[in-house]
mmCIF file of C-alpha atoms in Angstrom:
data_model
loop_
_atom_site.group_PDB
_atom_site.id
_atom_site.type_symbol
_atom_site.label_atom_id
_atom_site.label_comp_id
_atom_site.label_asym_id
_atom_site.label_seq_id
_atom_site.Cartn_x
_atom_site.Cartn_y
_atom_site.Cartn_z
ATOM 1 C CA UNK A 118 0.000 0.000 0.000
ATOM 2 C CA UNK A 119 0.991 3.487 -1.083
ATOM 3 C CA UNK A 120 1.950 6.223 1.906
ATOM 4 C CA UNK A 121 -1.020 8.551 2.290
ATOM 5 C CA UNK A 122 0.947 11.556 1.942
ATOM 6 C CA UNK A 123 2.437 10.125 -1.756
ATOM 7 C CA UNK A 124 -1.277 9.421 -2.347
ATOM 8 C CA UNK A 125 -2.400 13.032 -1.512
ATOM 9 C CA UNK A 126 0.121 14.368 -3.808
ATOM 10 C CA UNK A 127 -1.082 12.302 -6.473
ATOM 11 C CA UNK A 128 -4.980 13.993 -5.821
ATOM 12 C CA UNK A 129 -4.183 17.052 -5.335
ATOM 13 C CA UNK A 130 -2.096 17.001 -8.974
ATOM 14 C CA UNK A 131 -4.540 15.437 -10.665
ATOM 15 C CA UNK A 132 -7.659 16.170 -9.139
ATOM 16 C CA UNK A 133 -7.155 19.744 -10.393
ATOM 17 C CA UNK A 134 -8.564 19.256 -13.919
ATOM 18 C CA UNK A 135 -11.878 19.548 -14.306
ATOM 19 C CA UNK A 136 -12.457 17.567 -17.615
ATOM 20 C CA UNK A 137 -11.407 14.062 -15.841
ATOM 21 C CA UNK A 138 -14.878 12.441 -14.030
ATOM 22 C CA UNK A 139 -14.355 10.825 -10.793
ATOM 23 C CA UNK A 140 -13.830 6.973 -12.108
ATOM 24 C CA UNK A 141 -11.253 8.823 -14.536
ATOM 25 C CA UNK A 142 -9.256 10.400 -11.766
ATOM 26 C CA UNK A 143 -9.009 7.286 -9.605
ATOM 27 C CA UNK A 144 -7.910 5.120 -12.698
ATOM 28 C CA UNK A 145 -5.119 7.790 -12.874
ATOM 29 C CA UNK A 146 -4.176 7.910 -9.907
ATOM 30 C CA UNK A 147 -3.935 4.556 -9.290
ATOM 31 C CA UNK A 148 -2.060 4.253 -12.690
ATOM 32 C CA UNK A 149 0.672 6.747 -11.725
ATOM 33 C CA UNK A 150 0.909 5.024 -7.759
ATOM 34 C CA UNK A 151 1.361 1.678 -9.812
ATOM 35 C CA UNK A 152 4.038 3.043 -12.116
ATOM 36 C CA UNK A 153 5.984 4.547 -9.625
ATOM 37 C CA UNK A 154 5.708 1.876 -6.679
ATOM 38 C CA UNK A 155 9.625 1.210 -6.832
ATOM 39 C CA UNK A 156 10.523 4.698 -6.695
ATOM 40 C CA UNK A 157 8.302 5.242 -3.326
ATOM 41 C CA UNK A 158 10.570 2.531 -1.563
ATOM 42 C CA UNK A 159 13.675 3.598 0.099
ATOM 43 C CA UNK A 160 16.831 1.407 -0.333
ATOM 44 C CA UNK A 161 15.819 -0.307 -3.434
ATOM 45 C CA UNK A 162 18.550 -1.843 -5.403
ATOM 46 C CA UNK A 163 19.041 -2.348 -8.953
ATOM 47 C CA UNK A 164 17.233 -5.594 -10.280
ATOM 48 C CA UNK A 165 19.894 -7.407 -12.380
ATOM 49 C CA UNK A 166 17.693 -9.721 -13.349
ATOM 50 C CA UNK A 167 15.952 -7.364 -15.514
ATOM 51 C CA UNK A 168 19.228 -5.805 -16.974
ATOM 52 C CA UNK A 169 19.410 -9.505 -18.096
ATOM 53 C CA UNK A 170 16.292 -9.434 -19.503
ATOM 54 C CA UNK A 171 16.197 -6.410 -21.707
ATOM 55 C CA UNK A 172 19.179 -8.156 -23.499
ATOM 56 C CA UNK A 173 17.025 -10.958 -24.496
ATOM 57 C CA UNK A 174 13.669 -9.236 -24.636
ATOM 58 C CA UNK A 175 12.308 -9.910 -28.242
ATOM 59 C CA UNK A 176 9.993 -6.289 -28.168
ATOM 60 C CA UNK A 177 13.376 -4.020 -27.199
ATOM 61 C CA UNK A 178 14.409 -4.981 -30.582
ATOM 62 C CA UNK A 179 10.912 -5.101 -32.522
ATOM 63 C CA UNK A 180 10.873 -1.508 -30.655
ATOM 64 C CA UNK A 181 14.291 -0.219 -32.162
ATOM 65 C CA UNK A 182 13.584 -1.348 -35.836
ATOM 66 C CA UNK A 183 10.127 0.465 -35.706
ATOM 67 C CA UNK A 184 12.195 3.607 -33.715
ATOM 68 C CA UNK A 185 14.841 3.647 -36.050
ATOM 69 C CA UNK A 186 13.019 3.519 -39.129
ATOM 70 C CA UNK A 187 10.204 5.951 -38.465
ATOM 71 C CA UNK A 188 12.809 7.954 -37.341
ATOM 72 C CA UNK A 189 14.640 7.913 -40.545
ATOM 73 C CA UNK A 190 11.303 8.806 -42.753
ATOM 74 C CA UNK A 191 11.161 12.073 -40.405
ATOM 75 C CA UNK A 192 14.898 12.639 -40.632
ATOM 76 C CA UNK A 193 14.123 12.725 -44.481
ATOM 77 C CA UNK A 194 11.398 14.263 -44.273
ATOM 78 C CA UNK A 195 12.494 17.183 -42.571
ATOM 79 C CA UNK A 196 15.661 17.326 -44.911
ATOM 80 C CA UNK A 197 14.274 17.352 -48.099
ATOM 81 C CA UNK A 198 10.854 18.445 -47.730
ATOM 82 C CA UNK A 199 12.036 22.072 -49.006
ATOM 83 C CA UNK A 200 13.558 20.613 -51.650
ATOM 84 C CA UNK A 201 10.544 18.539 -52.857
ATOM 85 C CA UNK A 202 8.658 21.569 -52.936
ATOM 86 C CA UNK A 203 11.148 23.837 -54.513
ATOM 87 C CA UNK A 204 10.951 20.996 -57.202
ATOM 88 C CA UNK A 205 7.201 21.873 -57.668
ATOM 89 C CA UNK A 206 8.217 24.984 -59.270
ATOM 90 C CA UNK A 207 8.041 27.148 -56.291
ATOM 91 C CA UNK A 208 9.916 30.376 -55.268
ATOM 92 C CA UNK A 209 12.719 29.250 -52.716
ATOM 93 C CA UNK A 210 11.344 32.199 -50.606
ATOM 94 C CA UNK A 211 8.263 30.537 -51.106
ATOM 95 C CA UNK A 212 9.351 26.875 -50.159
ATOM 96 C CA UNK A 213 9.722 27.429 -46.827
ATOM 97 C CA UNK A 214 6.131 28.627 -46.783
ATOM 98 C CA UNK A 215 4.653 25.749 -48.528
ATOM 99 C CA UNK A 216 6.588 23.326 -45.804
ATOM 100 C CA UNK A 217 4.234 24.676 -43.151
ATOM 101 C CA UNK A 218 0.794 22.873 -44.181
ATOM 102 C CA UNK A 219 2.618 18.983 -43.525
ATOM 103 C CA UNK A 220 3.441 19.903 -40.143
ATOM 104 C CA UNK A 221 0.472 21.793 -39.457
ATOM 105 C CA UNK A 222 -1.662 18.889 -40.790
ATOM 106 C CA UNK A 223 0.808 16.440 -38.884
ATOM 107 C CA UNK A 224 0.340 17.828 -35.777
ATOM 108 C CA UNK A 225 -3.212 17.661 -35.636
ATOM 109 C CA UNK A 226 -3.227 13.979 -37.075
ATOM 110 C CA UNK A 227 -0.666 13.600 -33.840
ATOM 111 C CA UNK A 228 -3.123 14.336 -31.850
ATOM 112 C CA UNK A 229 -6.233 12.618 -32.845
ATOM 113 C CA UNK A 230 -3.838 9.390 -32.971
ATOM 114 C CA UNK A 231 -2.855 9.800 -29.604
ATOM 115 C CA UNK A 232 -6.077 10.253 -28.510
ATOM 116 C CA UNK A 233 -8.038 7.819 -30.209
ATOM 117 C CA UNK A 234 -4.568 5.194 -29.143
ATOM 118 C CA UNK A 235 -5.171 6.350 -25.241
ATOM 119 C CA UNK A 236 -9.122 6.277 -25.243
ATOM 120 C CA UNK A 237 -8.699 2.841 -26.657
ATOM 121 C CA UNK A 238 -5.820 1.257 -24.540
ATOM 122 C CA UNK A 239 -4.283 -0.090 -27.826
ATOM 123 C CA UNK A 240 -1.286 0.919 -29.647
ATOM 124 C CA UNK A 241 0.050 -1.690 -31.628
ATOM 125 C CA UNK A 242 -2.918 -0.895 -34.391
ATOM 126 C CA UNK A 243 -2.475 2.206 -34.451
ATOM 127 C CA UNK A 244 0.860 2.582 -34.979
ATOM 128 C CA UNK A 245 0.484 0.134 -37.774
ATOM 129 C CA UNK A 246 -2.451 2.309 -38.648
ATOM 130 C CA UNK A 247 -0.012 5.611 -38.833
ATOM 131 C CA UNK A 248 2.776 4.094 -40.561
ATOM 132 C CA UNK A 249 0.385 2.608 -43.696
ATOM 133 C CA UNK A 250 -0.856 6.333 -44.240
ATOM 134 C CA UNK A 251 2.715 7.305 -44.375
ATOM 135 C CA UNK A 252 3.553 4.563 -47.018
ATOM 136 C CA UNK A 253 0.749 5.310 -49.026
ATOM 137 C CA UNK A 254 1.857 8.968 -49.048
ATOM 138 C CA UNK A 255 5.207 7.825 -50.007
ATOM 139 C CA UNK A 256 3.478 5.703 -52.633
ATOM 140 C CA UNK A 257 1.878 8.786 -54.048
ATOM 141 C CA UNK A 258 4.257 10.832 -54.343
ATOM 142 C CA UNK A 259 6.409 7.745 -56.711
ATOM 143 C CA UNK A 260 4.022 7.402 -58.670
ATOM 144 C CA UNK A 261 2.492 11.160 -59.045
ATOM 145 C CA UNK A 262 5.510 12.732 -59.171
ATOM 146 C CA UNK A 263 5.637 13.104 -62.801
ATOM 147 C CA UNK A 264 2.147 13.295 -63.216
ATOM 148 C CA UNK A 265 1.221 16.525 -61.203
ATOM 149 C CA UNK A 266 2.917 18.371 -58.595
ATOM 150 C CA UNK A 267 0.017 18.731 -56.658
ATOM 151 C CA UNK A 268 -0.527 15.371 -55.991
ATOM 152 C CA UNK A 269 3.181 14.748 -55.467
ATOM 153 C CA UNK A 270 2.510 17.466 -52.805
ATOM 154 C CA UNK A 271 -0.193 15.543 -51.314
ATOM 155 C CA UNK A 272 1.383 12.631 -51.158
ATOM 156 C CA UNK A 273 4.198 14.693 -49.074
ATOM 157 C CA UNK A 274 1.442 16.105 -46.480
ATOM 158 C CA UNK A 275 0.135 12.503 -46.466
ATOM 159 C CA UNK A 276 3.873 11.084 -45.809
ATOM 160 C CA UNK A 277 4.443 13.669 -43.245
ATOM 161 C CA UNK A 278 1.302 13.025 -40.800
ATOM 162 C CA UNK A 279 1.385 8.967 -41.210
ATOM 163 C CA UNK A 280 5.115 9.351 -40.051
ATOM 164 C CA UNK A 281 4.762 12.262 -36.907
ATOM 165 C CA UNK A 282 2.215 10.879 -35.681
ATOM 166 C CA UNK A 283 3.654 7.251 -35.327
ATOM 167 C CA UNK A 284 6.685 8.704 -32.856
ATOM 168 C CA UNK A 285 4.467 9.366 -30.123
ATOM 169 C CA UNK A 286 2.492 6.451 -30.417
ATOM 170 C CA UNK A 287 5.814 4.177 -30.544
ATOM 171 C CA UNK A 288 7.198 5.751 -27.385
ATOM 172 C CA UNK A 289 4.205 5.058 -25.610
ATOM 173 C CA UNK A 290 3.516 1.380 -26.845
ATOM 174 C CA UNK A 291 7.286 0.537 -25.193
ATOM 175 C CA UNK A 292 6.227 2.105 -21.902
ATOM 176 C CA UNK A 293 3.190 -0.006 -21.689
ATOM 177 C CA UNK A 294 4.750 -3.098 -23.007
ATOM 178 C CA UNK A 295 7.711 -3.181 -20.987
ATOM 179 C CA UNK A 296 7.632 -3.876 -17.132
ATOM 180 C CA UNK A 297 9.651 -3.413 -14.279
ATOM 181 C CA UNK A 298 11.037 -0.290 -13.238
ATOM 182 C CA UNK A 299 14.788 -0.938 -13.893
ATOM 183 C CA UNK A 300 14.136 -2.569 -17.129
ATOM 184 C CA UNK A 301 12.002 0.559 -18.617
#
């Protein structure tokens, strides 16, 4: 069992916001005690047990090849995307311009993943869900590029939300997949 005081901090946090109903607070709250059970003890050591086991954890690695290359479409992404739309027949002054509607569009896309992913209690899907959208925005641009610019430039703001709004979702599906405190 929790320390009352550690419990009242946790309330008096949370409890604040007024958009969470009572059930909603408590699952919270009892969420967050949970998580953070190891760090409430005193003289806790390290578990070598679980160092052992991240080495031969099969989802550390399924996490690092998803990590690493969603990480490389958004490396790319940001690189080029000026480029790509300087290609399009654009101004230069004007590229940097035309680079705002991806993110823009990304970010909100980032944000109705991540909600719909938390209401749900399921990542996996949606991840999957996130990084399809990207390769089909990837797809379009291939095969539009020579067709119409427009489309090509589609296909980028397609590319670009599929891809930002995977990170999130990846960083959260390791923290839910992964226990033990000195393993995460």
């Amino acid at each position: 069992m929790i320390k009352t005081k550690t419990n009242r901090h946790f309330r008096l946090i949370y409890c604040k916001n007024e958009g969470l109903d009572n059930c909603e607070k408590q699952l919270l709250t009892n969420l967050l005690r949970d998580d953070a059970g190891i760090a409430n003890r005193e003289n806790v050591k390290l578990s070598w047990r679980q160092v052992f086991y991240v080495f031969i954890d099969v989802r550390i690695y399924l996490y690092a090849m998803i990590t690493i290359g969603n990480l490389s479409v958004i490396k790319f992404i940001n690189t080029y995307l000026p480029v790509l739309v300087v290609d399009m027949g654009i101004s230069p002054a004007n590229a940097h311009l035309m680079a705002i509607p991806p993110y823009a569009l990304s970010f909100v896309c980032c944000l109705l993943a991540s909600y719909s992913s938390s209401r749900k209690r399921e990542y996996g899907f949606h991840i999957m869900f996130c990084l399809v959208v990207c390769l089909v925005g990837f797809i379009l641009m291939i095969v539009l590029i020579d067709r119409s610019r427009t489309a090509a430039y589609v296909g980028e703001c397609i590319a670009c939300c599929g891809s930002f709004s995977a990170y999130p979702l990846i960083l959260s599906w390791l923290t839910n997949n992964v226990s033990g405190h000195t393993k995460r």
